[in-house]
Amino acid sequence: MKRKTWMISALMYAMVFMACFGVLHVLKTLMEPSGPVSVESSGVPEGTREAETGEEWEEQAGPALATDSQAREPQDEVIRQEGYKEWKKKFTGMWSPPAAPEEPYIPPKLILATDLHYQSALAGDGGEAFRLFVERCDGKVVQYLPELLEAFLDEVIKERPSALVLSGDITMNGERMNHGELAARLKRVQDAGIQVLVIPGNHDINNHDAAVYYGARKEPAPYIDGPEFHEIYHEYGYDQALGRDSSSLSYVYALDDRNWLLMLDSCQYEPDNRVEGRLKDSTMAWADEQLARAKEEGVFVIPIAHHNLLAQSRMYTTQCAMDNNGEVISLLQKYELPLFFSGHLHVQRIRKHKSGPGVPEGNYGIQEIVTDALSIPPCQYGEVLWEEDGSISYATRAVDVSAWARKNGSTNPDLLDFEDWSYRYIQKLISDQIRGVVKNLGADVEHSMAATYAGVYIDYYAGREIDVKGIKSTKGYRFWERNMPDSYLIRELDAMIADSDRDNNYFLLPEEEGWLTGD
């Protein structure tokens, strides 16, 4: 029986080895028994043995194996071992799957949007209270925020970024209904395979200004706290986080093996909501740990917060930069981080910080990029691209609401020419404010003043360069100087013009060749 088992095994090995590389002589040295096995001791009838070793078996299996006398010949142990090594080497090479070619690295792409101030259509009925709310809403396109969001999300899905980042003030005033509806709308982006990442803004949590507007009444609305924010948005970054801060809604998200986003909760909402931003001491310590870990692993980190790192505007001089921005800057300098993204200001701005203790020599400096509010014309968002050469570019893009309206069969003329409507919308808001300060200016004068202000306003929020001489030589600006020289409105107008001496819509890192390598 033992001999039969041995021969069957030999048959199987011979068939495999002959089919692959024809080295039966190696098989012979490995598989032959150490001594003769008699017919009697095998327990197999003689007739059976003859049938298995006859011509019929040879036709099926190929050349016969070694005879008993050959098997009894002494073998050189060194040859046996070397033959085994050679066989193993060939066998491994033959049957191991070929190594998969290394896939080319695909750099990530990021879309950034901030200050959506999302408002459900169910939060107002268009009545007196709602109209008053719109007039006092700093130019937000409140009545078309659901349509604007849908157009934006369509563009995100079409662009297919690695992630969509929403960096705070994602609802109007933290109303629970607005949070719930926004989270439901974001689901289709996630379902399209694009990770959504959110952090709160100062409007989003424990906001006692949460309200709805029906008829002539503004009525308080339910708002949410920090744990409820996490409950609503946990699948938009928190569930996927590499690490989370236990004392805030901050977390780390890996875009890929080379790049992380440090999503910082800069808001103060415990026990009460405040406009100003600040990173908690515990959050600072946690962030330090994450940055140390990233440095050890050779990972590039981009921090993102709602509040600003630097003072960026002559028009908005308070409540924008974080209260402890100096400490935050020192932490970022410690790890020589080159970029910081924020929102809150509602204005597209780019500014570099180079001064202060601890700043390394050379061209290094933290570059803060503030993306303007999606909810305010021209309704822009930012796109961050990692290039194959290691550089990183940032550029803005306006949501094409008109194209979305046409595609979806809308008959609303405001949506079908959204850019022109936006300009006229801002112009009307300014006209209403002018009338509230100065009476009986005349329709032509009022229209000219409002048109000048609206043009500067949209360009300023969009981060465009403004032609100072050109604006100040217009008839509309001269009407401002003549009729409202001491008004807060002309002070704002002058501040916007003075702040817009360059374009803030594009940035490339490194700014100079060799920056990243120190050459």
mmCIF file with all atom_site columns, N, CA, C and O in Angstrom, residues 290-309:
data_model
loop_
_atom_site.group_PDB
_atom_site.id
_atom_site.type_symbol
_atom_site.label_atom_id
_atom_site.label_alt_id
_atom_site.label_comp_id
_atom_site.label_asym_id
_atom_site.label_entity_id
_atom_site.label_seq_id
_atom_site.pdbx_PDB_ins_code
_atom_site.Cartn_x
_atom_site.Cartn_y
_atom_site.Cartn_z
_atom_site.occupancy
_atom_site.B_iso_or_equiv
_atom_site.pdbx_formal_charge
_atom_site.auth_seq_id
_atom_site.auth_comp_id
_atom_site.auth_asym_id
_atom_site.auth_atom_id
_atom_site.pdbx_PDB_model_num
ATOM 1  N N  . GLN A 1 290 ? -0.346  65.970 16.851 1.00 0.00 ? 290 GLN A N  1
ATOM 2  C CA . GLN A 1 290 ? -0.630  65.521 15.484 1.00 0.00 ? 290 GLN A CA 1
ATOM 3  C C  . GLN A 1 290 ? 0.442   65.988 14.512 1.00 0.00 ? 290 GLN A C  1
ATOM 4  O O  . GLN A 1 290 ? 0.853   65.249 13.613 1.00 0.00 ? 290 GLN A O  1
ATOM 5  N N  . LEU A 1 291 ? 0.905   67.213 14.692 1.00 0.00 ? 291 LEU A N  1
ATOM 6  C CA . LEU A 1 291 ? 1.941   67.756 13.803 1.00 0.00 ? 291 LEU A CA 1
ATOM 7  C C  . LEU A 1 291 ? 3.274   67.051 14.034 1.00 0.00 ? 291 LEU A C  1
ATOM 8  O O  . LEU A 1 291 ? 4.035   66.838 13.075 1.00 0.00 ? 291 LEU A O  1
ATOM 9  N N  . ALA A 1 292 ? 3.579   66.713 15.283 1.00 0.00 ? 292 ALA A N  1
ATOM 10 C CA . ALA A 1 292 ? 4.811   65.967 15.566 1.00 0.00 ? 292 ALA A CA 1
ATOM 11 C C  . ALA A 1 292 ? 4.756   64.587 14.904 1.00 0.00 ? 292 ALA A C  1
ATOM 12 O O  . ALA A 1 292 ? 5.754   64.114 14.329 1.00 0.00 ? 292 ALA A O  1
ATOM 13 N N  . ARG A 1 293 ? 3.602   63.956 14.992 1.00 0.00 ? 293 ARG A N  1
ATOM 14 C CA . ARG A 1 293 ? 3.423   62.646 14.354 1.00 0.00 ? 293 ARG A CA 1
ATOM 15 C C  . ARG A 1 293 ? 3.583   62.750 12.839 1.00 0.00 ? 293 ARG A C  1
ATOM 16 O O  . ARG A 1 293 ? 4.253   61.914 12.213 1.00 0.00 ? 293 ARG A O  1
ATOM 17 N N  . ALA A 1 294 ? 3.006   63.781 12.247 1.00 0.00 ? 294 ALA A N  1
ATOM 18 C CA . ALA A 1 294 ? 3.106   63.965 10.800 1.00 0.00 ? 294 ALA A CA 1
ATOM 19 C C  . ALA A 1 294 ? 4.558   64.217 10.384 1.00 0.00 ? 294 ALA A C  1
ATOM 20 O O  . ALA A 1 294 ? 5.023   63.689 9.366  1.00 0.00 ? 294 ALA A O  1
ATOM 21 N N  . LYS A 1 295 ? 5.274   65.008 11.165 1.00 0.00 ? 295 LYS A N  1
ATOM 22 C CA . LYS A 1 295 ? 6.675   65.281 10.848 1.00 0.00 ? 295 LYS A CA 1
ATOM 23 C C  . LYS A 1 295 ? 7.492   64.000 10.885 1.00 0.00 ? 295 LYS A C  1
ATOM 24 O O  . LYS A 1 295 ? 8.337   63.753 10.014 1.00 0.00 ? 295 LYS A O  1
ATOM 25 N N  . GLU A 1 296 ? 7.245   63.166 11.887 1.00 0.00 ? 296 GLU A N  1
ATOM 26 C CA . GLU A 1 296 ? 7.968   61.902 12.013 1.00 0.00 ? 296 GLU A CA 1
ATOM 27 C C  . GLU A 1 296 ? 7.692   60.987 10.828 1.00 0.00 ? 296 GLU A C  1
ATOM 28 O O  . GLU A 1 296 ? 8.577   60.257 10.370 1.00 0.00 ? 296 GLU A O  1
ATOM 29 N N  . GLU A 1 297 ? 6.471   61.027 10.307 1.00 0.00 ? 297 GLU A N  1
ATOM 30 C CA . GLU A 1 297 ? 6.093   60.149 9.192  1.00 0.00 ? 297 GLU A CA 1
ATOM 31 C C  . GLU A 1 297 ? 6.326   60.798 7.827  1.00 0.00 ? 297 GLU A C  1
ATOM 32 O O  . GLU A 1 297 ? 6.022   60.184 6.801  1.00 0.00 ? 297 GLU A O  1
ATOM 33 N N  . GLY A 1 298 ? 6.836   62.027 7.816  1.00 0.00 ? 298 GLY A N  1
ATOM 34 C CA . GLY A 1 298 ? 7.112   62.700 6.547  1.00 0.00 ? 298 GLY A CA 1
ATOM 35 C C  . GLY A 1 298 ? 5.873   63.112 5.789  1.00 0.00 ? 298 GLY A C  1
ATOM 36 O O  . GLY A 1 298 ? 5.855   63.102 4.555  1.00 0.00 ? 298 GLY A O  1
ATOM 37 N N  . VAL A 1 299 ? 4.825   63.497 6.509  1.00 0.00 ? 299 VAL A N  1
ATOM 38 C CA . VAL A 1 299 ? 3.541   63.850 5.897  1.00 0.00 ? 299 VAL A CA 1
ATOM 39 C C  . VAL A 1 299 ? 3.391   65.369 5.838  1.00 0.00 ? 299 VAL A C  1
ATOM 40 O O  . VAL A 1 299 ? 3.730   66.072 6.789  1.00 0.00 ? 299 VAL A O  1
ATOM 41 N N  . PHE A 1 300 ? 2.869   65.881 4.740  1.00 0.00 ? 300 PHE A N  1
ATOM 42 C CA . PHE A 1 300 ? 2.593   67.302 4.563  1.00 0.00 ? 300 PHE A CA 1
ATOM 43 C C  . PHE A 1 300 ? 1.218   67.611 5.152  1.00 0.00 ? 300 PHE A C  1
ATOM 44 O O  . PHE A 1 300 ? 0.242   66.905 4.872  1.00 0.00 ? 300 PHE A O  1
ATOM 45 N N  . VAL A 1 301 ? 1.118   68.657 5.956  1.00 0.00 ? 301 VAL A N  1
ATOM 46 C CA . VAL A 1 301 ? -0.136  68.974 6.657  1.00 0.00 ? 301 VAL A CA 1
ATOM 47 C C  . VAL A 1 301 ? -0.617  70.372 6.266  1.00 0.00 ? 301 VAL A C  1
ATOM 48 O O  . VAL A 1 301 ? 0.164   71.324 6.239  1.00 0.00 ? 301 VAL A O  1
ATOM 49 N N  . ILE A 1 302 ? -1.918  70.477 5.988  1.00 0.00 ? 302 ILE A N  1
ATOM 50 C CA . ILE A 1 302 ? -2.567  71.775 5.785  1.00 0.00 ? 302 ILE A CA 1
ATOM 51 C C  . ILE A 1 302 ? -3.606  71.968 6.879  1.00 0.00 ? 302 ILE A C  1
ATOM 52 O O  . ILE A 1 302 ? -4.561  71.191 6.986  1.00 0.00 ? 302 ILE A O  1
ATOM 53 N N  . PRO A 1 303 ? -3.442  72.982 7.740  1.00 0.00 ? 303 PRO A N  1
ATOM 54 C CA . PRO A 1 303 ? -4.453  73.283 8.749  1.00 0.00 ? 303 PRO A CA 1
ATOM 55 C C  . PRO A 1 303 ? -5.584  74.125 8.161  1.00 0.00 ? 303 PRO A C  1
ATOM 56 O O  . PRO A 1 303 ? -5.347  75.007 7.322  1.00 0.00 ? 303 PRO A O  1
ATOM 57 N N  . ILE A 1 304 ? -6.806  73.844 8.603  1.00 0.00 ? 304 ILE A N  1
ATOM 58 C CA . ILE A 1 304 ? -7.991  74.563 8.137  1.00 0.00 ? 304 ILE A CA 1
ATOM 59 C C  . ILE A 1 304 ? -8.842  74.906 9.349  1.00 0.00 ? 304 ILE A C  1
ATOM 60 O O  . ILE A 1 304 ? -9.115  74.053 10.193 1.00 0.00 ? 304 ILE A O  1
ATOM 61 N N  . ALA A 1 305 ? -9.267  76.153 9.453  1.00 0.00 ? 305 ALA A N  1
ATOM 62 C CA . ALA A 1 305 ? -10.138 76.598 10.545 1.00 0.00 ? 305 ALA A CA 1
ATOM 63 C C  . ALA A 1 305 ? -11.179 77.557 9.984  1.00 0.00 ? 305 ALA A C  1
ATOM 64 O O  . ALA A 1 305 ? -11.066 78.021 8.844  1.00 0.00 ? 305 ALA A O  1
ATOM 65 N N  . HIS A 1 306 ? -12.170 77.869 10.785 1.00 0.00 ? 306 HIS A N  1
ATOM 66 C CA . HIS A 1 306 ? -13.150 78.859 10.354 1.00 0.00 ? 306 HIS A CA 1
ATOM 67 C C  . HIS A 1 306 ? -12.601 80.276 10.520 1.00 0.00 ? 306 HIS A C  1
ATOM 68 O O  . HIS A 1 306 ? -12.646 81.085 9.594  1.00 0.00 ? 306 HIS A O  1
ATOM 69 N N  . HIS A 1 307 ? -12.075 80.584 11.704 1.00 0.00 ? 307 HIS A N  1
ATOM 70 C CA . HIS A 1 307 ? -11.583 81.929 11.982 1.00 0.00 ? 307 HIS A CA 1
ATOM 71 C C  . HIS A 1 307 ? -10.214 82.164 11.356 1.00 0.00 ? 307 HIS A C  1
ATOM 72 O O  . HIS A 1 307 ? -9.472  81.226 11.067 1.00 0.00 ? 307 HIS A O  1
ATOM 73 N N  . ASN A 1 308 ? -9.899  83.422 11.193 1.00 0.00 ? 308 ASN A N  1
ATOM 74 C CA . ASN A 1 308 ? -8.678  83.798 10.491 1.00 0.00 ? 308 ASN A CA 1
ATOM 75 C C  . ASN A 1 308 ? -7.450  83.728 11.381 1.00 0.00 ? 308 ASN A C  1
ATOM 76 O O  . ASN A 1 308 ? -7.525  83.905 12.603 1.00 0.00 ? 308 ASN A O  1
ATOM 77 N N  . LEU A 1 309 ? -6.326  83.500 10.745 1.00 0.00 ? 309 LEU A N  1
ATOM 78 C CA . LEU A 1 309 ? -5.037  83.486 11.435 1.00 0.00 ? 309 LEU A CA 1
ATOM 79 C C  . LEU A 1 309 ? -4.459  84.897 11.531 1.00 0.00 ? 309 LEU A C  1
ATOM 80 O O  . LEU A 1 309 ? -3.838  85.261 12.534 1.00 0.00 ? 309 LEU A O  1
#
